[in-house]
């Protein structure tokens, strides 16, 4: 995708939300605490999260109450429930009025419009329902972080770029692990994205196997019109070619504005008991000034925060992209393994990618993004890694305008932190194969202390309130965190 370009959401003038439009709604619970996650003054942590776990029967009682009011359950996690309902149902049950908000077409939002209470809208929820839940929030669309038949072999382009199978594992120093006959066997990696067309000859002829499940409202396990998930998943197979890959598709092929939320996708992923979950999507928590980050996490994202904390507390490694100039959430959560970008030139010189986000969170005190880096290209388009995509799909045709490939050939050159997150998720799989007892915190510590220092370059200017881009330097720095992951060095210490 294109890097961040400020364009705040705007209400559709003199319009009301269509009564029959469907909403994705996250429901949280109070658990044993006096106040639920949306009312808590302090931030959630992997230690405090279990105090909000619903008591036996509490979630079922709330689900029945929601069902009686016309809502249907679309996803269920340990801490939260996702439901679907119409605008009319939401307005009636919660005593409010919803306004259409248009979202920037310059960003890869999962939908171009959202229906939400405008500032000053009434809020008078059904008292009987309010007694059973903490709160209910409409989920905003998320941002994907990228930008005749296909051949198993990529086309030639006239500039320096990386071959995903040869160069990505080599530059992350994973090839040495492969020589030790560790390829990720037995480790389940769940990737949540647009979809996964693994019928592409790149996957079939290289013997890569996967299974794909549908999040609520997603359709067709074998297609990926958005093409983002197909291309970026190649980064997983390049580094850990024999993982048990579980693709969680969010996209609705028939309705570009349909499909599932990140929370619904995350809840679906948890059903399959993954060791690692990787997500190349975000919410951009940019303040109204267009240059700085919000100071507080919006309540509508606290259900997702709760499920992520619970997953990490249970031992699942959760990896998120740092963003492409975004103030990216959930990457900014301290417990998440957040992956930024390093550009490695043809001569081996390394510098921070100016396409990748780097920032100090205004929400989580002391948290700096990123923790470590994978391989990411440079502005303006991050054309860096040759990746397989469904022929004629969105990225195949869109990137052909600048990446040297041909529309319809089933290949595109792209990266972004969408590429770096699955790269490092695959490294985590290699570490877990060697030592299954490693905790998420131990894996992060391993990657941080063995990373290769990156001392040159600057991160994206769009994630810097000064508009310059945080600079790299000796040691752990603002632009690249601990630096470029050295998979073999981490593996030796696992």
Tab-separated table of N, CA, C and O in Angstrom, residues 377-481:
chain	number	residue	atom	x	y	z
A	377	UNK	N	11.339	-2.014	1.921
A	377	UNK	CA	11.876	-1.083	0.936
A	377	UNK	C	11.749	0.368	1.360
A	377	UNK	O	11.401	0.693	2.498
A	378	UNK	N	12.002	1.256	0.422
A	378	UNK	CA	12.073	2.692	0.691
A	378	UNK	C	10.954	3.435	-0.031
A	378	UNK	O	10.319	2.931	-0.954
A	379	UNK	N	10.719	4.661	0.422
A	379	UNK	CA	9.796	5.539	-0.277
A	379	UNK	C	10.250	5.744	-1.721
A	379	UNK	O	11.442	5.666	-2.007
A	380	UNK	N	9.335	5.944	-2.686
A	380	UNK	CA	7.919	6.236	-2.440
A	380	UNK	C	7.001	5.025	-2.354
A	380	UNK	O	5.913	5.112	-1.806
A	381	UNK	N	7.413	3.862	-2.905
A	381	UNK	CA	6.483	2.743	-3.026
A	381	UNK	C	6.928	1.467	-2.329
A	381	UNK	O	6.205	0.482	-2.348
A	382	UNK	N	8.141	1.460	-1.740
A	382	UNK	CA	8.681	0.261	-1.083
A	382	UNK	C	8.750	-0.927	-2.034
A	382	UNK	O	8.560	-2.080	-1.631
A	383	UNK	N	9.025	-0.681	-3.318
A	383	UNK	CA	9.194	-1.764	-4.289
A	383	UNK	C	10.508	-2.480	-3.979
A	383	UNK	O	11.594	-1.991	-4.322
A	384	UNK	N	10.414	-3.655	-3.349
A	384	UNK	CA	11.640	-4.267	-2.803
A	384	UNK	C	11.673	-5.788	-2.921
A	384	UNK	O	12.692	-6.360	-3.251
A	385	UNK	N	10.547	-6.464	-2.654
A	385	UNK	CA	10.537	-7.926	-2.656
A	385	UNK	C	9.574	-8.420	-3.728
A	385	UNK	O	8.409	-8.021	-3.767
A	386	UNK	N	10.057	-9.289	-4.612
A	386	UNK	CA	9.205	-9.875	-5.645
A	386	UNK	C	8.324	-10.945	-5.007
A	386	UNK	O	8.819	-11.938	-4.456
A	387	UNK	N	6.992	-10.747	-5.072
A	387	UNK	CA	6.056	-11.609	-4.376
A	387	UNK	C	4.946	-12.099	-5.309
A	387	UNK	O	4.507	-11.361	-6.203
A	388	UNK	N	4.475	-13.323	-5.102
A	388	UNK	CA	3.381	-13.861	-5.931
A	388	UNK	C	2.034	-13.310	-5.490
A	388	UNK	O	1.742	-13.212	-4.292
A	389	UNK	N	1.207	-12.939	-6.451
A	389	UNK	CA	-0.137	-12.425	-6.170
A	389	UNK	C	-1.106	-13.020	-7.186
A	389	UNK	O	-0.708	-13.445	-8.271
A	390	UNK	N	-2.399	-13.070	-6.861
A	390	UNK	CA	-3.364	-13.589	-7.836
A	390	UNK	C	-3.355	-12.757	-9.118
A	390	UNK	O	-3.426	-11.524	-9.060
A	391	UNK	N	-3.240	-13.387	-10.274
A	391	UNK	CA	-3.210	-12.636	-11.535
A	391	UNK	C	-4.443	-11.762	-11.708
A	391	UNK	O	-5.571	-12.215	-11.530
A	392	UNK	N	-4.221	-10.499	-12.030
A	392	UNK	CA	-5.308	-9.578	-12.285
A	392	UNK	C	-5.954	-9.003	-11.043
A	392	UNK	O	-6.865	-8.176	-11.157
A	393	UNK	N	-5.495	-9.400	-9.864
A	393	UNK	CA	-6.081	-8.880	-8.627
A	393	UNK	C	-5.485	-7.502	-8.314
A	393	UNK	O	-4.652	-6.966	-9.046
A	394	UNK	N	-5.905	-6.945	-7.183
A	394	UNK	CA	-5.665	-5.534	-6.883
A	394	UNK	C	-4.194	-5.126	-6.933
A	394	UNK	O	-3.829	-4.156	-7.612
A	395	UNK	N	-3.336	-5.834	-6.216
A	395	UNK	CA	-1.919	-5.429	-6.175
A	395	UNK	C	-1.223	-5.754	-7.488
A	395	UNK	O	-0.342	-5.009	-7.943
A	396	UNK	N	-1.602	-6.845	-8.122
A	396	UNK	CA	-1.003	-7.207	-9.411
A	396	UNK	C	-1.174	-6.089	-10.433
A	396	UNK	O	-0.231	-5.706	-11.136
A	397	UNK	N	-2.369	-5.547	-10.511
A	397	UNK	CA	-2.626	-4.493	-11.501
A	397	UNK	C	-2.160	-3.120	-11.016
A	397	UNK	O	-1.594	-2.345	-11.782
A	398	UNK	N	-2.370	-2.828	-9.745
A	398	UNK	CA	-2.007	-1.508	-9.229
A	398	UNK	C	-0.513	-1.269	-9.213
A	398	UNK	O	-0.028	-0.204	-9.618
A	399	UNK	N	0.261	-2.247	-8.760
A	399	UNK	CA	1.708	-2.059	-8.664
A	399	UNK	C	2.396	-2.077	-10.021
A	399	UNK	O	3.518	-1.574	-10.162
A	400	UNK	N	1.739	-2.664	-11.024
A	400	UNK	CA	2.347	-2.706	-12.357
A	400	UNK	C	2.606	-1.310	-12.905
A	400	UNK	O	3.432	-1.132	-13.812
A	401	UNK	N	1.953	-0.303	-12.349
A	401	UNK	CA	2.167	1.068	-12.796
A	401	UNK	C	3.555	1.596	-12.433
A	401	UNK	O	4.026	2.560	-13.029
A	402	UNK	N	4.222	0.944	-11.436
A	402	UNK	CA	5.522	1.480	-11.015
A	402	UNK	C	6.574	0.422	-10.692
A	402	UNK	O	7.742	0.771	-10.505
A	403	UNK	N	6.212	-0.879	-10.627
A	403	UNK	CA	7.199	-1.852	-10.140
A	403	UNK	C	7.900	-2.647	-11.237
A	403	UNK	O	8.708	-3.528	-10.955
A	404	UNK	N	7.594	-2.375	-12.512
A	404	UNK	CA	8.290	-3.051	-13.602
A	404	UNK	C	7.698	-4.378	-14.002
A	404	UNK	O	8.189	-5.007	-14.952
A	405	UNK	N	6.664	-4.853	-13.295
A	405	UNK	CA	5.985	-6.084	-13.699
A	405	UNK	C	4.839	-5.736	-14.651
A	405	UNK	O	4.565	-4.571	-14.917
A	406	UNK	N	4.156	-6.757	-15.130
A	406	UNK	CA	3.056	-6.570	-16.063
A	406	UNK	C	1.737	-6.919	-15.394
A	406	UNK	O	1.643	-7.940	-14.698
A	407	UNK	N	0.738	-6.085	-15.585
A	407	UNK	CA	-0.586	-6.382	-15.031
A	407	UNK	C	-1.068	-7.725	-15.571
A	407	UNK	O	-1.047	-7.961	-16.782
A	408	UNK	N	-1.465	-8.613	-14.670
A	408	UNK	CA	-1.963	-9.918	-15.064
A	408	UNK	C	-0.941	-11.027	-15.015
A	408	UNK	O	-1.283	-12.187	-15.247
A	409	UNK	N	0.344	-10.700	-14.680
A	409	UNK	CA	1.367	-11.747	-14.686
A	409	UNK	C	1.450	-12.512	-13.363
A	409	UNK	O	2.208	-13.479	-13.243
A	410	UNK	N	0.687	-12.080	-12.349
A	410	UNK	CA	0.696	-12.814	-11.082
A	410	UNK	C	1.877	-12.524	-10.196
A	410	UNK	O	2.168	-13.302	-9.279
A	411	UNK	N	2.568	-11.403	-10.433
A	411	UNK	CA	3.716	-11.024	-9.607
A	411	UNK	C	3.703	-9.524	-9.369
A	411	UNK	O	3.229	-8.751	-10.206
A	412	UNK	N	4.235	-9.116	-8.212
A	412	UNK	CA	4.367	-7.699	-7.897
A	412	UNK	C	5.565	-7.518	-6.967
A	412	UNK	O	5.901	-8.416	-6.195
A	413	UNK	N	6.184	-6.358	-7.064
A	413	UNK	CA	7.317	-6.035	-6.190
A	413	UNK	C	6.811	-5.059	-5.138
A	413	UNK	O	6.452	-3.925	-5.459
A	414	UNK	N	6.763	-5.511	-3.892
A	414	UNK	CA	6.274	-4.640	-2.818
A	414	UNK	C	6.808	-5.144	-1.490
A	414	UNK	O	7.491	-6.164	-1.413
A	415	UNK	N	6.548	-4.416	-0.428
A	415	UNK	CA	6.999	-4.841	0.902
A	415	UNK	C	6.180	-4.120	1.959
A	415	UNK	O	5.050	-4.484	2.227
A	416	UNK	N	6.726	-3.032	2.530
A	416	UNK	CA	6.086	-2.411	3.673
A	416	UNK	C	6.276	-3.280	4.904
A	416	UNK	O	6.823	-4.393	4.841
A	417	UNK	N	5.843	-2.794	6.055
A	417	UNK	CA	5.947	-3.617	7.258
A	417	UNK	C	4.976	-4.787	7.212
A	417	UNK	O	5.032	-5.673	8.066
A	418	UNK	N	4.104	-4.820	6.210
A	418	UNK	CA	3.309	-6.017	5.946
A	418	UNK	C	4.199	-7.204	5.636
A	418	UNK	O	3.825	-8.353	5.879
A	419	UNK	N	5.365	-6.957	5.050
A	419	UNK	CA	6.302	-8.030	4.730
A	419	UNK	C	7.158	-8.394	5.928
A	419	UNK	O	7.452	-9.566	6.175
A	420	UNK	N	7.561	-7.387	6.698
A	420	UNK	CA	8.500	-7.665	7.794
A	420	UNK	C	7.849	-8.456	8.927
A	420	UNK	O	8.499	-9.292	9.561
A	421	UNK	N	6.577	-8.220	9.226
A	421	UNK	CA	5.923	-8.954	10.311
A	421	UNK	C	5.880	-10.461	10.046
A	421	UNK	O	6.286	-11.249	10.914
A	422	UNK	N	5.398	-10.931	8.879
A	422	UNK	CA	5.417	-12.384	8.655
A	422	UNK	C	6.818	-12.970	8.561
A	422	UNK	O	7.025	-14.135	8.906
A	423	UNK	N	7.794	-12.183	8.092
A	423	UNK	CA	9.176	-12.667	8.105
A	423	UNK	C	9.605	-13.037	9.524
A	423	UNK	O	10.148	-14.118	9.781
A	424	UNK	N	9.351	-12.120	10.466
A	424	UNK	CA	9.814	-12.342	11.831
A	424	UNK	C	8.916	-13.330	12.563
A	424	UNK	O	9.376	-14.065	13.451
A	425	UNK	N	7.636	-13.399	12.198
A	425	UNK	CA	6.777	-14.448	12.755
A	425	UNK	C	7.332	-15.826	12.400
A	425	UNK	O	7.302	-16.758	13.218
A	426	UNK	N	7.839	-15.967	11.181
A	426	UNK	CA	8.432	-17.235	10.760
A	426	UNK	C	9.714	-17.533	11.534
A	426	UNK	O	9.996	-18.690	11.864
A	427	UNK	N	10.500	-16.497	11.828
A	427	UNK	CA	11.689	-16.697	12.667
A	427	UNK	C	11.259	-17.203	14.051
A	427	UNK	O	11.889	-18.099	14.619
A	428	UNK	N	10.183	-16.633	14.594
A	428	UNK	CA	9.665	-17.099	15.886
A	428	UNK	C	9.309	-18.581	15.822
A	428	UNK	O	9.537	-19.330	16.785
A	429	UNK	N	8.746	-19.023	14.697
A	429	UNK	CA	8.411	-20.435	14.533
A	429	UNK	C	9.659	-21.302	14.585
A	429	UNK	O	9.657	-22.389	15.189
A	430	UNK	N	10.752	-20.850	13.979
A	430	UNK	CA	12.006	-21.606	14.017
A	430	UNK	C	12.540	-21.704	15.439
A	430	UNK	O	13.062	-22.745	15.851
A	431	UNK	N	12.419	-20.624	16.204
A	431	UNK	CA	12.867	-20.643	17.593
A	431	UNK	C	12.021	-21.596	18.427
A	431	UNK	O	12.540	-22.343	19.271
A	432	UNK	N	10.708	-21.585	18.193
A	432	UNK	CA	9.815	-22.466	18.949
A	432	UNK	C	10.008	-23.926	18.577
A	432	UNK	O	9.806	-24.815	19.415
A	433	UNK	N	10.373	-24.174	17.341
A	433	UNK	CA	10.653	-25.558	16.957
A	433	UNK	C	11.835	-26.097	17.757
A	433	UNK	O	11.820	-27.240	18.217
A	434	UNK	N	12.836	-25.262	17.957
A	434	UNK	CA	14.008	-25.689	18.712
A	434	UNK	C	13.709	-25.777	20.204
A	434	UNK	O	14.148	-26.709	20.884
A	435	UNK	N	12.961	-24.802	20.723
A	435	UNK	CA	12.655	-24.777	22.152
A	435	UNK	C	11.192	-24.394	22.355
A	435	UNK	O	10.868	-23.214	22.481
A	436	UNK	N	10.293	-25.376	22.399
A	436	UNK	CA	8.856	-25.081	22.518
A	436	UNK	C	8.463	-24.406	23.835
A	436	UNK	O	7.342	-23.911	23.954
A	437	UNK	N	9.360	-24.382	24.811
A	437	UNK	CA	9.035	-23.801	26.118
A	437	UNK	C	9.240	-22.289	26.170
A	437	UNK	O	8.935	-21.659	27.182
A	438	UNK	N	9.766	-21.701	25.102
A	438	UNK	CA	10.006	-20.260	25.102
A	438	UNK	C	8.686	-19.496	25.230
A	438	UNK	O	7.707	-19.802	24.563
A	439	UNK	N	8.687	-18.479	26.082
A	439	UNK	CA	7.508	-17.615	26.231
A	439	UNK	C	7.590	-16.471	25.232
A	439	UNK	O	8.662	-16.192	24.675
A	440	UNK	N	6.473	-15.780	24.974
A	440	UNK	CA	6.539	-14.613	24.090
A	440	UNK	C	7.574	-13.579	24.539
A	440	UNK	O	8.288	-13.020	23.703
A	441	UNK	N	7.666	-13.322	25.834
A	441	UNK	CA	8.645	-12.353	26.328
A	441	UNK	C	10.068	-12.837	26.095
A	441	UNK	O	10.964	-12.041	25.761
A	442	UNK	N	10.316	-14.133	26.262
A	442	UNK	CA	11.656	-14.682	26.039
A	442	UNK	C	12.043	-14.616	24.570
A	442	UNK	O	13.205	-14.322	24.232
A	443	UNK	N	11.079	-14.870	23.683
A	443	UNK	CA	11.366	-14.780	22.251
A	443	UNK	C	11.703	-13.342	21.865
A	443	UNK	O	12.661	-13.090	21.124
A	444	UNK	N	10.921	-12.374	22.367
A	444	UNK	CA	11.237	-10.978	22.067
A	444	UNK	C	12.636	-10.619	22.568
A	444	UNK	O	13.416	-9.983	21.858
A	445	UNK	N	12.960	-11.047	23.782
A	445	UNK	CA	14.281	-10.749	24.343
A	445	UNK	C	15.398	-11.370	23.504
A	445	UNK	O	16.440	-10.742	23.272
A	446	UNK	N	15.195	-12.600	23.038
A	446	UNK	CA	16.174	-13.258	22.172
A	446	UNK	C	16.414	-12.459	20.895
A	446	UNK	O	17.558	-12.223	20.487
A	447	UNK	N	15.342	-12.049	20.251
A	447	UNK	CA	15.463	-11.313	18.995
A	447	UNK	C	16.125	-9.956	19.212
A	447	UNK	O	16.935	-9.513	18.391
A	448	UNK	N	15.802	-9.303	20.325
A	448	UNK	CA	16.363	-7.977	20.602
A	448	UNK	C	17.857	-8.058	20.857
A	448	UNK	O	18.645	-7.268	20.312
A	449	UNK	N	18.285	-9.004	21.680
A	449	UNK	CA	19.711	-9.014	22.065
A	449	UNK	C	20.627	-9.587	20.994
A	449	UNK	O	21.844	-9.417	21.066
A	450	UNK	N	20.050	-10.260	19.988
A	450	UNK	CA	20.892	-10.809	18.921
A	450	UNK	C	20.751	-10.068	17.599
A	450	UNK	O	21.393	-10.437	16.611
A	451	UNK	N	19.924	-9.022	17.560
A	451	UNK	CA	19.685	-8.289	16.305
A	451	UNK	C	20.940	-7.566	15.848
A	451	UNK	O	21.831	-7.227	16.646
A	452	UNK	N	21.003	-7.306	14.555
A	452	UNK	CA	22.142	-6.598	13.944
A	452	UNK	C	21.886	-5.098	14.007
A	452	UNK	O	20.858	-4.613	13.527
A	453	UNK	N	22.807	-4.367	14.583
A	453	UNK	CA	22.634	-2.931	14.767
A	453	UNK	C	22.548	-2.215	13.418
A	453	UNK	O	23.357	-2.453	12.514
A	454	UNK	N	21.573	-1.355	13.291
A	454	UNK	CA	21.400	-0.527	12.091
A	454	UNK	C	21.641	0.919	12.502
A	454	UNK	O	20.926	1.443	13.360
A	455	UNK	N	22.626	1.569	11.889
A	455	UNK	CA	23.074	2.880	12.379
A	455	UNK	C	22.784	4.033	11.434
A	455	UNK	O	23.018	5.185	11.782
A	456	UNK	N	22.298	3.734	10.252
A	456	UNK	CA	22.092	4.782	9.255
A	456	UNK	C	20.613	4.907	8.904
A	456	UNK	O	19.822	3.989	9.081
A	457	UNK	N	20.264	6.061	8.338
A	457	UNK	CA	18.927	6.271	7.815
A	457	UNK	C	17.934	6.773	8.850
A	457	UNK	O	18.250	6.924	10.034
A	458	UNK	N	16.716	7.020	8.387
A	458	UNK	CA	15.634	7.516	9.227
A	458	UNK	C	14.352	6.772	8.889
A	458	UNK	O	14.163	6.324	7.754
A	459	UNK	N	13.470	6.658	9.871
A	459	UNK	CA	12.174	6.026	9.659
A	459	UNK	C	11.222	6.993	8.967
A	459	UNK	O	11.601	8.117	8.598
A	460	UNK	N	9.980	6.578	8.797
A	460	UNK	CA	9.007	7.374	8.054
A	460	UNK	C	8.783	8.744	8.695
A	460	UNK	O	8.539	8.841	9.906
A	461	UNK	N	8.817	9.795	7.910
A	461	UNK	CA	8.521	11.124	8.452
A	461	UNK	C	7.061	11.274	8.891
A	461	UNK	O	6.742	12.127	9.710
A	462	UNK	N	6.175	10.426	8.360
A	462	UNK	CA	4.757	10.541	8.697
A	462	UNK	C	4.437	10.037	10.097
A	462	UNK	O	3.362	10.324	10.620
A	463	UNK	N	5.350	9.274	10.722
A	463	UNK	CA	5.123	8.816	12.095
A	463	UNK	C	5.964	9.609	13.089
A	463	UNK	O	6.172	9.182	14.223
A	464	UNK	N	6.436	10.771	12.677
A	464	UNK	CA	7.229	11.666	13.519
A	464	UNK	C	6.517	13.014	13.594
A	464	UNK	O	6.307	13.656	12.563
A	465	UNK	N	6.124	13.450	14.797
A	465	UNK	CA	5.437	14.743	14.894
A	465	UNK	C	6.228	15.898	14.302
A	465	UNK	O	5.640	16.900	13.881
A	466	UNK	N	7.563	15.758	14.243
A	466	UNK	CA	8.392	16.803	13.642
A	466	UNK	C	8.406	16.733	12.122
A	466	UNK	O	8.908	17.635	11.453
A	467	UNK	N	7.919	15.632	11.572
A	467	UNK	CA	7.862	15.471	10.120
A	467	UNK	C	9.183	15.154	9.464
A	467	UNK	O	9.333	15.291	8.241
A	468	UNK	N	10.161	14.686	10.253
A	468	UNK	CA	11.499	14.415	9.715
A	468	UNK	C	11.788	12.929	9.609
A	468	UNK	O	12.520	12.497	8.713
A	469	UNK	N	11.254	12.146	10.516
A	469	UNK	CA	11.596	10.729	10.594
A	469	UNK	C	12.660	10.508	11.646
A	469	UNK	O	13.729	11.128	11.598
A	470	UNK	N	12.396	9.640	12.609
A	470	UNK	CA	13.353	9.373	13.681
A	470	UNK	C	14.593	8.725	13.098
A	470	UNK	O	14.506	7.813	12.280
A	471	UNK	N	15.766	9.177	13.541
A	471	UNK	CA	17.031	8.704	12.976
A	471	UNK	C	17.524	7.436	13.661
A	471	UNK	O	17.314	7.217	14.849
A	472	UNK	N	18.219	6.616	12.876
A	472	UNK	CA	18.923	5.452	13.415
A	472	UNK	C	20.251	5.902	14.001
A	472	UNK	O	20.747	6.993	13.687
A	473	UNK	N	20.837	5.060	14.825
A	473	UNK	CA	22.122	5.370	15.432
A	473	UNK	C	22.681	4.136	16.113
A	473	UNK	O	22.064	3.064	16.088
A	474	UNK	N	23.841	4.247	16.759
A	474	UNK	CA	24.443	3.096	17.428
A	474	UNK	C	23.551	2.555	18.545
A	474	UNK	O	22.917	3.313	19.270
A	475	UNK	N	23.491	1.222	18.668
A	475	UNK	CA	22.711	0.597	19.718
A	475	UNK	C	21.221	0.631	19.425
A	475	UNK	O	20.783	0.894	18.303
A	476	UNK	N	20.405	0.367	20.456
A	476	UNK	CA	18.953	0.423	20.294
A	476	UNK	C	18.556	1.865	20.020
A	476	UNK	O	18.904	2.767	20.774
A	477	UNK	N	17.854	2.079	18.930
A	477	UNK	CA	17.529	3.443	18.533
A	477	UNK	C	16.053	3.566	18.187
A	477	UNK	O	15.317	2.579	18.130
A	478	UNK	N	15.636	4.810	17.938
A	478	UNK	CA	14.236	5.080	17.667
A	478	UNK	C	13.755	4.567	16.337
A	478	UNK	O	12.582	4.224	16.193
A	479	UNK	N	14.629	4.510	15.340
A	479	UNK	CA	14.192	4.180	13.986
A	479	UNK	C	13.999	2.690	13.767
A	479	UNK	O	13.054	2.274	13.088
A	480	UNK	N	14.907	1.870	14.312
A	480	UNK	CA	14.890	0.433	14.011
A	480	UNK	C	14.821	-0.437	15.255
A	480	UNK	O	14.940	-1.657	15.151
A	481	UNK	N	14.625	0.154	16.430
A	481	UNK	CA	14.639	-0.647	17.647
A	481	UNK	C	16.006	-1.267	17.844
A	481	UNK	O	17.038	-0.588	17.753
